[in-house]
PDB file of C-alpha atoms in Angstrom:
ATOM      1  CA  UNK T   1     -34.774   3.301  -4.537  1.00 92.00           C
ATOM      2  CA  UNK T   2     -32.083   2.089  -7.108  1.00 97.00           C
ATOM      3  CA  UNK T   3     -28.332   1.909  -7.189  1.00 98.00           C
ATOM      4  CA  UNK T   4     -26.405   5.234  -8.606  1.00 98.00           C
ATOM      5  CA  UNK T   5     -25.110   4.308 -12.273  1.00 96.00           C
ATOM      6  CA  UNK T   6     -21.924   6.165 -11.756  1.00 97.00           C
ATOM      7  CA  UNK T   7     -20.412   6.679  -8.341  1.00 98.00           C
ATOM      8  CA  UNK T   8     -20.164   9.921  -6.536  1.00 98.00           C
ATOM      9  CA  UNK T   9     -22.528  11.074  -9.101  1.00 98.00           C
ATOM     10  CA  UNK T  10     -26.382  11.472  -8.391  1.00 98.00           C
ATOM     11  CA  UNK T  11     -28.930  11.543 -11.078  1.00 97.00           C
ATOM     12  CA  UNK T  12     -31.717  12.459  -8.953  1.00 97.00           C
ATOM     13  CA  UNK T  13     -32.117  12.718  -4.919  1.00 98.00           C
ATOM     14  CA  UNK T  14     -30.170  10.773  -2.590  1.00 98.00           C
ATOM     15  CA  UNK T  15     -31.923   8.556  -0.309  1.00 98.00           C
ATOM     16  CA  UNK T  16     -29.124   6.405   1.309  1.00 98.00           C
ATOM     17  CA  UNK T  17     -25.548   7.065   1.910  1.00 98.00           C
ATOM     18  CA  UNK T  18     -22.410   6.113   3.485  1.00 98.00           C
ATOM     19  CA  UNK T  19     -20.968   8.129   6.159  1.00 97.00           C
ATOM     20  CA  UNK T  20     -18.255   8.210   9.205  1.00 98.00           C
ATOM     21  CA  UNK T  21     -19.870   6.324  12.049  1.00 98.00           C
ATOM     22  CA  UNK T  22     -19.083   9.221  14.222  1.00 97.00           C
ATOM     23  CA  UNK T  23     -20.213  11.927  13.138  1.00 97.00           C
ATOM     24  CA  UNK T  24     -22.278  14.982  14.988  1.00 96.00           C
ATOM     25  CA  UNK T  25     -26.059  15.135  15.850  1.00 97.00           C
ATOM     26  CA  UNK T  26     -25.651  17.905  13.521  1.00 97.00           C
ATOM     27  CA  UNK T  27     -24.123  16.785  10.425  1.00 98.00           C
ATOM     28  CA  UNK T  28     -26.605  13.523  10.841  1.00 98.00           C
ATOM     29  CA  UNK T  29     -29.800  15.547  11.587  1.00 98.00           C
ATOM     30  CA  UNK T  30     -28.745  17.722   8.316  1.00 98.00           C
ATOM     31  CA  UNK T  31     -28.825  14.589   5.939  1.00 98.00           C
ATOM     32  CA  UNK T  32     -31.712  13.290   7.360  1.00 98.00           C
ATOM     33  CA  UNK T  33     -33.574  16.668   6.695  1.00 98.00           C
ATOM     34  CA  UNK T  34     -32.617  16.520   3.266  1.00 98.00           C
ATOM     35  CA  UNK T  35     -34.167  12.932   3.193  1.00 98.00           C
ATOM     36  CA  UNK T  36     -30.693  11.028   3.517  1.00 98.00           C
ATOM     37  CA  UNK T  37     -30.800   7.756   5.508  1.00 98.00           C
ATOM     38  CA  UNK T  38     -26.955   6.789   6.306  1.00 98.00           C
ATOM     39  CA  UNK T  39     -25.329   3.570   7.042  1.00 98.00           C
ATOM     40  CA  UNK T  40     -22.471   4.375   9.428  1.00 98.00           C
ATOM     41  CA  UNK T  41     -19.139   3.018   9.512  1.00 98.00           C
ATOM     42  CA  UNK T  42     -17.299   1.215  12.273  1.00 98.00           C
ATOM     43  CA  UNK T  43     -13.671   1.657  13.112  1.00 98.00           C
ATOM     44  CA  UNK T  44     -11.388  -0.204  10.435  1.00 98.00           C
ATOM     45  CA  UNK T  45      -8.584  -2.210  12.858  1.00 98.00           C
ATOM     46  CA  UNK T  46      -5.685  -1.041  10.849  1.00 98.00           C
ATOM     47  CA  UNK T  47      -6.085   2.148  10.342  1.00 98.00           C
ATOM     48  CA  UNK T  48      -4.914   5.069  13.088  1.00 97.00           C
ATOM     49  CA  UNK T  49      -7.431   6.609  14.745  1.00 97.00           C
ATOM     50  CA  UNK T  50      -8.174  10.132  12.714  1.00 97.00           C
ATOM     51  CA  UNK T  51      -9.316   8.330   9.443  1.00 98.00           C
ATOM     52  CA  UNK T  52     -10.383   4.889  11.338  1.00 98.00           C
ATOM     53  CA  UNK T  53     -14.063   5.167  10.137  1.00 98.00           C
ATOM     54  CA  UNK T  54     -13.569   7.092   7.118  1.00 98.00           C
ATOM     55  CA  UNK T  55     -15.329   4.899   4.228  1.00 98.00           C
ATOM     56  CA  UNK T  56     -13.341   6.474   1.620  1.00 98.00           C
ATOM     57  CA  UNK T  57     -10.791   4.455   3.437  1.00 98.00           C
ATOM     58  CA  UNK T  58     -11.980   1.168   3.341  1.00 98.00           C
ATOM     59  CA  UNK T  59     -14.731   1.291   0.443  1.00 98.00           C
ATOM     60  CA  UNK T  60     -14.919   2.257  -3.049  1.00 98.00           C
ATOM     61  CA  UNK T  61     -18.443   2.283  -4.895  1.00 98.00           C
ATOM     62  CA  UNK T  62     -17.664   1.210  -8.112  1.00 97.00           C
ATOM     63  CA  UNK T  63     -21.325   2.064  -9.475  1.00 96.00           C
ATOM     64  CA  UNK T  64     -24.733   0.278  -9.589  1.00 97.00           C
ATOM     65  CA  UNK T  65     -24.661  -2.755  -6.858  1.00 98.00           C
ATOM     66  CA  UNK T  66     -20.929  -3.198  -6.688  1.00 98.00           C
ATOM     67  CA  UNK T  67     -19.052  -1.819  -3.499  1.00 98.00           C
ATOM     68  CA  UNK T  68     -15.144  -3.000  -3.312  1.00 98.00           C
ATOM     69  CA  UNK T  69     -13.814  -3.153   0.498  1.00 98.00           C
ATOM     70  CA  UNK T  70     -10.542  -4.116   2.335  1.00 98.00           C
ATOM     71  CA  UNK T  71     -10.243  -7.154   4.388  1.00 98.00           C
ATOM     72  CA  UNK T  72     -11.256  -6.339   7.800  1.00 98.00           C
ATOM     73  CA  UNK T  73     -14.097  -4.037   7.228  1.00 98.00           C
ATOM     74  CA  UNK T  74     -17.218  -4.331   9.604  1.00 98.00           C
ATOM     75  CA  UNK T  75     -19.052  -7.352   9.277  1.00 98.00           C
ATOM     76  CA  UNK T  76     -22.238  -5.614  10.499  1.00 98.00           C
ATOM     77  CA  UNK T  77     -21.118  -3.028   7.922  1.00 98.00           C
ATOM     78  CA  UNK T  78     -21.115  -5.320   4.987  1.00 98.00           C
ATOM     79  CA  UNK T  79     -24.000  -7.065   5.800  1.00 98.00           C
ATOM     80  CA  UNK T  80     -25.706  -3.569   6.799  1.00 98.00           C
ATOM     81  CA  UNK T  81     -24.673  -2.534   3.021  1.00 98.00           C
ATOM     82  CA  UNK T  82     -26.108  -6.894   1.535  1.00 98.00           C
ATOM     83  CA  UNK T  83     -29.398  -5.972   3.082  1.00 98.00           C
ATOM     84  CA  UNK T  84     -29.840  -3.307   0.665  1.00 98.00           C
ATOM     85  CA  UNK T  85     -28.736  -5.462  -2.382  1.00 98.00           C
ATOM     86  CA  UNK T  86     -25.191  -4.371  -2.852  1.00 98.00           C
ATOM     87  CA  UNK T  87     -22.661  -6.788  -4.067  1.00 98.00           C
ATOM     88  CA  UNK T  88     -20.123  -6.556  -1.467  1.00 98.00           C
ATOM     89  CA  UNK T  89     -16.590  -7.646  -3.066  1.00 98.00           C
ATOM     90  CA  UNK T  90     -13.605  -8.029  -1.079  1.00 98.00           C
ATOM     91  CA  UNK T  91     -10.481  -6.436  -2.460  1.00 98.00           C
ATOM     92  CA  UNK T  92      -7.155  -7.894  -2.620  1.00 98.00           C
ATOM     93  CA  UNK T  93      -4.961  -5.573  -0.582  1.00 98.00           C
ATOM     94  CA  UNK T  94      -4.206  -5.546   3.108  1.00 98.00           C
ATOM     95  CA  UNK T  95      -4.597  -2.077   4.621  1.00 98.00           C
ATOM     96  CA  UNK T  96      -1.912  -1.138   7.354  1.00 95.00           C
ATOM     97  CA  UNK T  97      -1.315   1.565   9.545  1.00 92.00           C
ATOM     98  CA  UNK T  98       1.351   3.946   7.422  1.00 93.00           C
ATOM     99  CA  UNK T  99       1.526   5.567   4.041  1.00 96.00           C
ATOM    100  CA  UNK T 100       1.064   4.734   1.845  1.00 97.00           C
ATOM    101  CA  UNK T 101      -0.190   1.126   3.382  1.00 98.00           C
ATOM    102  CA  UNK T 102      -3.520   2.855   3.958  1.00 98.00           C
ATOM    103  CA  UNK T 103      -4.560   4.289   0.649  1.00 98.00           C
ATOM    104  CA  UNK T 104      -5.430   1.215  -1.512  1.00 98.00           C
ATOM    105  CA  UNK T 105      -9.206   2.067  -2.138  1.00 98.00           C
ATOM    106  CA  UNK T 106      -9.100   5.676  -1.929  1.00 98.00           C
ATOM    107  CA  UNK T 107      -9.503   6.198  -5.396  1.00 98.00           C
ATOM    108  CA  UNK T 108     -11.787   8.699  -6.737  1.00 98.00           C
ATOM    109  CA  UNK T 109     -14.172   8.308 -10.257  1.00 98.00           C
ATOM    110  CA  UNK T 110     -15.130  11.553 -11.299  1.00 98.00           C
ATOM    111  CA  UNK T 111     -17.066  10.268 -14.410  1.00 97.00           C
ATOM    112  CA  UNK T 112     -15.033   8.157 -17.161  1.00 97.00           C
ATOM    113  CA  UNK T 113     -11.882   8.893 -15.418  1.00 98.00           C
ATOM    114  CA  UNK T 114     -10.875   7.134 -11.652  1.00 98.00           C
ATOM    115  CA  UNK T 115      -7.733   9.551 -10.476  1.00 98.00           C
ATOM    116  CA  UNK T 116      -4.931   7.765  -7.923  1.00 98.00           C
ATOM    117  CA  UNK T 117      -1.347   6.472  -6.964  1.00 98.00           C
ATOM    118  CA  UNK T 118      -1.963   3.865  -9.179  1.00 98.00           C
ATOM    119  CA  UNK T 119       1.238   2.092  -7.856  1.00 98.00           C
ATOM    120  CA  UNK T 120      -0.707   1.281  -4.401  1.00 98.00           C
ATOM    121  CA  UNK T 121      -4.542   0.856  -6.037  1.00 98.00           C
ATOM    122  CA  UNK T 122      -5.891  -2.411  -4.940  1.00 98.00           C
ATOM    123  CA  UNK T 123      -5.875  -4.820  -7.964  1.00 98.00           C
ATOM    124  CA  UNK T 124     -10.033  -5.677  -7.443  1.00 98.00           C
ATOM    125  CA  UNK T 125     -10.734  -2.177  -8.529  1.00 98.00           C
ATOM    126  CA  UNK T 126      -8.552  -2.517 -11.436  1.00 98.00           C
ATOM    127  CA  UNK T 127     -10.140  -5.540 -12.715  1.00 97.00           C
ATOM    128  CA  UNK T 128     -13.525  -3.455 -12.286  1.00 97.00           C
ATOM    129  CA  UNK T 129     -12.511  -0.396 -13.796  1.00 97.00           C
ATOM    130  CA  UNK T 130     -10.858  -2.060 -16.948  1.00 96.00           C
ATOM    131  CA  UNK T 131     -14.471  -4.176 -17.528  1.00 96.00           C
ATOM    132  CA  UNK T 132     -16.357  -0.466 -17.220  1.00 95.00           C
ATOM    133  CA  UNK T 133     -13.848   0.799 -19.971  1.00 96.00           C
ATOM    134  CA  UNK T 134     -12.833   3.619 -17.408  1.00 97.00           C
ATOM    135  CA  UNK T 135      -9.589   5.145 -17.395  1.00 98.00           C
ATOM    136  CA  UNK T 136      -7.054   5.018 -14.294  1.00 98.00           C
ATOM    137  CA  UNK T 137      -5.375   8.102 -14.236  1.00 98.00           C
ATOM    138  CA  UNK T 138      -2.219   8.392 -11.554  1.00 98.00           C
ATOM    139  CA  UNK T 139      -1.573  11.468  -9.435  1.00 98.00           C
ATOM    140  CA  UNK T 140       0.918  11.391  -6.620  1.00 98.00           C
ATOM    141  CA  UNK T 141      -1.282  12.106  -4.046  1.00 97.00           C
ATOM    142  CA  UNK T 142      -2.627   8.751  -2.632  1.00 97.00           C
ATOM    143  CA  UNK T 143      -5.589  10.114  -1.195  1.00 98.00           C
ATOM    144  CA  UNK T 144      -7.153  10.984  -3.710  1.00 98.00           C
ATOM    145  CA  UNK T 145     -10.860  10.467  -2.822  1.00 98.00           C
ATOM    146  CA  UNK T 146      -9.813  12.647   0.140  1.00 98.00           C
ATOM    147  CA  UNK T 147      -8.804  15.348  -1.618  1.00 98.00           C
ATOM    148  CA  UNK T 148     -11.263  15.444  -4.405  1.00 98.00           C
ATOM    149  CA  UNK T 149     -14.754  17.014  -4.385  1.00 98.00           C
ATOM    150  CA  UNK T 150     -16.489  16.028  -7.153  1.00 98.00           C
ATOM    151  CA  UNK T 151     -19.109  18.480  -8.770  1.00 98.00           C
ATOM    152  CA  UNK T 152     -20.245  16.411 -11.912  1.00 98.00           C
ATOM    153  CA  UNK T 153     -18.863  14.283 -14.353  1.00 97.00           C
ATOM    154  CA  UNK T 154     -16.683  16.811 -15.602  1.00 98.00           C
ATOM    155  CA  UNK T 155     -15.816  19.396 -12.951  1.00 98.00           C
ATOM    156  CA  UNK T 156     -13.703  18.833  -9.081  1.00 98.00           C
ATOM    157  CA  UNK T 157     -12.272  21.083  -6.372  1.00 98.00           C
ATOM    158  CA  UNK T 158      -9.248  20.191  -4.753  1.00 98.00           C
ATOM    159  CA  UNK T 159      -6.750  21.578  -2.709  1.00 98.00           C
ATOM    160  CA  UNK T 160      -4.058  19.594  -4.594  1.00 98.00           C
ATOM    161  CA  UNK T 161      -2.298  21.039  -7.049  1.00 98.00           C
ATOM    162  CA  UNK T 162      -0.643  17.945  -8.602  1.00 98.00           C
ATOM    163  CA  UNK T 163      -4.229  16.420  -9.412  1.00 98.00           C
ATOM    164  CA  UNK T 164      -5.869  19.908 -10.274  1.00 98.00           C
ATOM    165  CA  UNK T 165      -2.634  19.926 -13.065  1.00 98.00           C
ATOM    166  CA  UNK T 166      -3.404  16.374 -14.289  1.00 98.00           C
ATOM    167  CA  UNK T 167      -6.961  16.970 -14.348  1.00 98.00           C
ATOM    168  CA  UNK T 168      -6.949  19.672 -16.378  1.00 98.00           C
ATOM    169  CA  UNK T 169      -4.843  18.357 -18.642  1.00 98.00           C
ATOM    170  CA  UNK T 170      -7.949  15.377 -19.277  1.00 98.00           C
ATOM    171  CA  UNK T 171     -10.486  18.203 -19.627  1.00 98.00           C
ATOM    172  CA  UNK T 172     -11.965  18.859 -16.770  1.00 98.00           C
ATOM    173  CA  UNK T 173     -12.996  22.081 -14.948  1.00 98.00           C
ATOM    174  CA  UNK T 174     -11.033  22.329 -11.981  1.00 98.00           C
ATOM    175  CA  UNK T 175     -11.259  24.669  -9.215  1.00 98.00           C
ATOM    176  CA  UNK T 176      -8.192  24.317  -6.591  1.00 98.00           C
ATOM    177  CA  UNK T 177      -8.428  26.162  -3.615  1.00 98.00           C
ATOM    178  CA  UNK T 178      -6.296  26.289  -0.498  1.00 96.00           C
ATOM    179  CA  UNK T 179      -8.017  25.448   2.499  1.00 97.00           C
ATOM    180  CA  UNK T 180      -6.886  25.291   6.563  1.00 95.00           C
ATOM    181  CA  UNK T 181     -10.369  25.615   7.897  1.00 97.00           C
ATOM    182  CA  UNK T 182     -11.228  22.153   7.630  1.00 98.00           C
ATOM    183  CA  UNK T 183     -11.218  20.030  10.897  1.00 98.00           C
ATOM    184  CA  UNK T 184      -9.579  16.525  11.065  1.00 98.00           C
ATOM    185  CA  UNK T 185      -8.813  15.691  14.615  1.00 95.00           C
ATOM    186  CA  UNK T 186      -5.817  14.506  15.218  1.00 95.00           C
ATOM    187  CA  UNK T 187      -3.878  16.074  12.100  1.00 95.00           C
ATOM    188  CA  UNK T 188      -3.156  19.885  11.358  1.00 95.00           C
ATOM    189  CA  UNK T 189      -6.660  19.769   9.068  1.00 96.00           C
ATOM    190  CA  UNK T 190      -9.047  17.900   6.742  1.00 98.00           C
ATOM    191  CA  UNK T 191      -9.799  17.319   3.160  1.00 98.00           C
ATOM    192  CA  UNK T 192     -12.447  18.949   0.891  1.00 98.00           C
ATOM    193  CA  UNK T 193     -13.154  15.891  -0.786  1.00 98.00           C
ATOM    194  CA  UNK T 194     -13.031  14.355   2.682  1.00 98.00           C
ATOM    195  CA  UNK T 195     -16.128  17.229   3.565  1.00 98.00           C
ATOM    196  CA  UNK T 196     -18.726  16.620   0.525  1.00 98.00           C
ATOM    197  CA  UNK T 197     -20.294  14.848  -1.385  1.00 98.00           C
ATOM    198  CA  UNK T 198     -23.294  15.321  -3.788  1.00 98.00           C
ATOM    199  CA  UNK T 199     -27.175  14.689  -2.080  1.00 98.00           C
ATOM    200  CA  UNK T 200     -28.621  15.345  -5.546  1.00 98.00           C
ATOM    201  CA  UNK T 201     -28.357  16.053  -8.993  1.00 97.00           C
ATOM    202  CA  UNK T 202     -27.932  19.866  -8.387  1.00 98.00           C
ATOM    203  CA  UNK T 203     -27.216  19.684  -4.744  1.00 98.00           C
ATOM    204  CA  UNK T 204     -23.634  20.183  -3.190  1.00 98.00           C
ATOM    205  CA  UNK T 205     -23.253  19.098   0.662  1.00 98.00           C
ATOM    206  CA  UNK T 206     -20.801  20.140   3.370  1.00 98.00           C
ATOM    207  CA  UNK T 207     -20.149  18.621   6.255  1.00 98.00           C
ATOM    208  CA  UNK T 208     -20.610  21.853   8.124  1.00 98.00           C
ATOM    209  CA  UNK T 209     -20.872  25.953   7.265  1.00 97.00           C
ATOM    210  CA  UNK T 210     -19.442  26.943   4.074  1.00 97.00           C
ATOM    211  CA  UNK T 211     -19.420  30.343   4.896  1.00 97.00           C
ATOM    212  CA  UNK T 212     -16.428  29.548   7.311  1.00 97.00           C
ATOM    213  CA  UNK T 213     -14.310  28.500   4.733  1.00 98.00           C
ATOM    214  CA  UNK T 214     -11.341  30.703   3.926  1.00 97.00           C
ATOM    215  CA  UNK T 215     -12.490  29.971   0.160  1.00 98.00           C
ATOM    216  CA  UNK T 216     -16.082  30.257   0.305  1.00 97.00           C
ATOM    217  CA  UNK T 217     -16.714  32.941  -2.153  1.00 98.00           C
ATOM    218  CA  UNK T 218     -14.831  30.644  -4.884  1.00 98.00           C
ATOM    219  CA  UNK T 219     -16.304  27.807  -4.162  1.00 98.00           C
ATOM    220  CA  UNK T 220     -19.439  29.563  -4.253  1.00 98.00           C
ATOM    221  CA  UNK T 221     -18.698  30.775  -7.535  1.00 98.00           C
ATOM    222  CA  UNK T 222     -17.489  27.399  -8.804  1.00 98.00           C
ATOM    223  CA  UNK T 223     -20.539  25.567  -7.337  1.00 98.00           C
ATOM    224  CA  UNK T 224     -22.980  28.264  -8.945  1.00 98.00           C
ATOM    225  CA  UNK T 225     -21.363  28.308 -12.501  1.00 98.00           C
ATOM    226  CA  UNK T 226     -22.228  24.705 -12.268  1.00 98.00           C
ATOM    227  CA  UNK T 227     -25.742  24.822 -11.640  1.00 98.00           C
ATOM    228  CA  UNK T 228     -25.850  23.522  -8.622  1.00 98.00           C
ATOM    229  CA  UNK T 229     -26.556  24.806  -4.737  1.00 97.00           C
ATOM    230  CA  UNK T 230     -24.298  24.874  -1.778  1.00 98.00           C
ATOM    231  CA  UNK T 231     -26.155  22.580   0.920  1.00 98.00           C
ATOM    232  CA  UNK T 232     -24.751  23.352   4.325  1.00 98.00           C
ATOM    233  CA  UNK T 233     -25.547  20.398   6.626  1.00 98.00           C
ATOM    234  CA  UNK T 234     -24.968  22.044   9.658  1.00 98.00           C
ATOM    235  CA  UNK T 235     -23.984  26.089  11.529  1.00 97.00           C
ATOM    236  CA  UNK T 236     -20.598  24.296  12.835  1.00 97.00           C
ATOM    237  CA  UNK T 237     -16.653  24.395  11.547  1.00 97.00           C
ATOM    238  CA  UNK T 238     -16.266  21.937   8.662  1.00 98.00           C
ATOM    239  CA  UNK T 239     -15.340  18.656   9.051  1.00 98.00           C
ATOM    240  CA  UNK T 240     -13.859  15.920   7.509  1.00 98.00           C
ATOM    241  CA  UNK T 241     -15.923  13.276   7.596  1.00 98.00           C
ATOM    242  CA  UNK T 242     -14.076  10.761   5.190  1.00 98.00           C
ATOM    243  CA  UNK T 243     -16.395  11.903   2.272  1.00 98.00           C
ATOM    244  CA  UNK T 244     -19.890  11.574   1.839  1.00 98.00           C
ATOM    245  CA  UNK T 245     -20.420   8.356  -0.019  1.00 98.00           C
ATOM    246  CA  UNK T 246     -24.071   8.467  -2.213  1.00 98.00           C
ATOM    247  CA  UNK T 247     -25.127   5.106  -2.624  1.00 98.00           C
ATOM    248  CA  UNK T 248     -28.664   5.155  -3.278  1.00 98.00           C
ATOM    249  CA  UNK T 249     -31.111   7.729  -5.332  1.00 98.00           C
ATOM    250  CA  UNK T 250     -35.313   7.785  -5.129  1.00 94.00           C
TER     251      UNK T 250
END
């Protein structure tokens, strides 16, 4: 296996990934069907309990071997993560419990471009994305790994219209939807960035049954214009699982 080139983004099949240390038999039993071994997360101490294992919370792939992560994190985690020659980095920043406290390495690359509240990103991932020549691009919504699902290097879906406006205005194809039918205990719902993430070059995974989407049929449009397939991980409500974080291709 080798490291992806450019995070989020899959050049051929997955093989390892990144995923909330609690999720379902099903969701787990789906990625390891489609040949994705996970490392799971363990609960982050200063982060509340809804997005406590989320590892768009507390880890940002910056591509090839280098993974940025908050003080605290799981030392099984990180060593889980050294074992599989990735050059674990500590960031600079502090997480706490509040907004926007928590959102310091929640940024999102979607190819050249790495969208977020660039007032709260964590200086580490600065100093990495200015080497890589990528550009920082702020949107008010500090989650913004959270709420973007990215397609390829040139296409998202969001259910946040303040990035889908930005984003569009850098070019990219944008599909925003609105979405309630995405599960997040603890808060009203979840994320659609928070409920994907790419298993292969053409394949699209949710954390649970697209079909039960209020926006299914445009997503399935979007994801279909694109080339790709829908890959439904398991016959239960979506979840969000604090993204699906590819780390590792065959």
């Amino acid at each position: 296996m080798r490291f992806l080139d450019i995070a989020n983004i899959p050049e051929k099949k997955v093989v390892l990934a990144v995923a909330d240390g609690r999720i379902n038999n099903g969701i787990e039993k789906g990625l390891l069907y489609n040949g994705v071994q996970i490392i799971k997360t363990k609960a982050h101490p200063s982060l509340y309990d809804s997005v406590a294992f989320h590892p768009d919370m507390f880890l940002h792939h910056i591509g090839g071997k280098n993974i940025v992560y908050a003080p605290g994190t799981s030392e099984d985690v990180i060593k889980e993560l050294e074992e599989y020659g990735f050059s674990m980095i500590q960031g600079e920043t502090q997480l706490n419990y509040k907004y926007p406290g928590n959102i310091a390495y929640n940024a999102a690359r979607v190819g050249k471009f790495v969208f977020h509240n660039t007032k709260y990103t964590d200086k580490m991932l600065k100093k990495f994305y200015s080497r890589l020549d990528l550009e920082l691009v702020h949107v008010n919504q500090g989650y913004s790994k959270c709420a973007i699902s990215v397609v390829d290097e040139s296409s998202i879906i969001t259910m946040d219209k303040g990035i889908a406006r930005v984003a569009e205005k850098k070019g990219l194809d944008v599909l925003l939807i609105e979405e309630r039918n995405i599960i997040l205990p603890g808060l009203d719902y979840g994320f659609i960035g928070g409920s994907t993430g790419l298993i292969d070059k053409n394949e699209w995974a949710l954390s649970g049954k697209c079909e039960g989407l209020e926006s299914y049929r445009e997503i399935y449009r979007f994801i279909n214009k694109k080339g790709k397939k829908i890959i439904s991980l398991t016959d239960k409500q979506v979840v969000d699982i604090g993204s699906l974080l590819p780390l590792c291709i065959c």
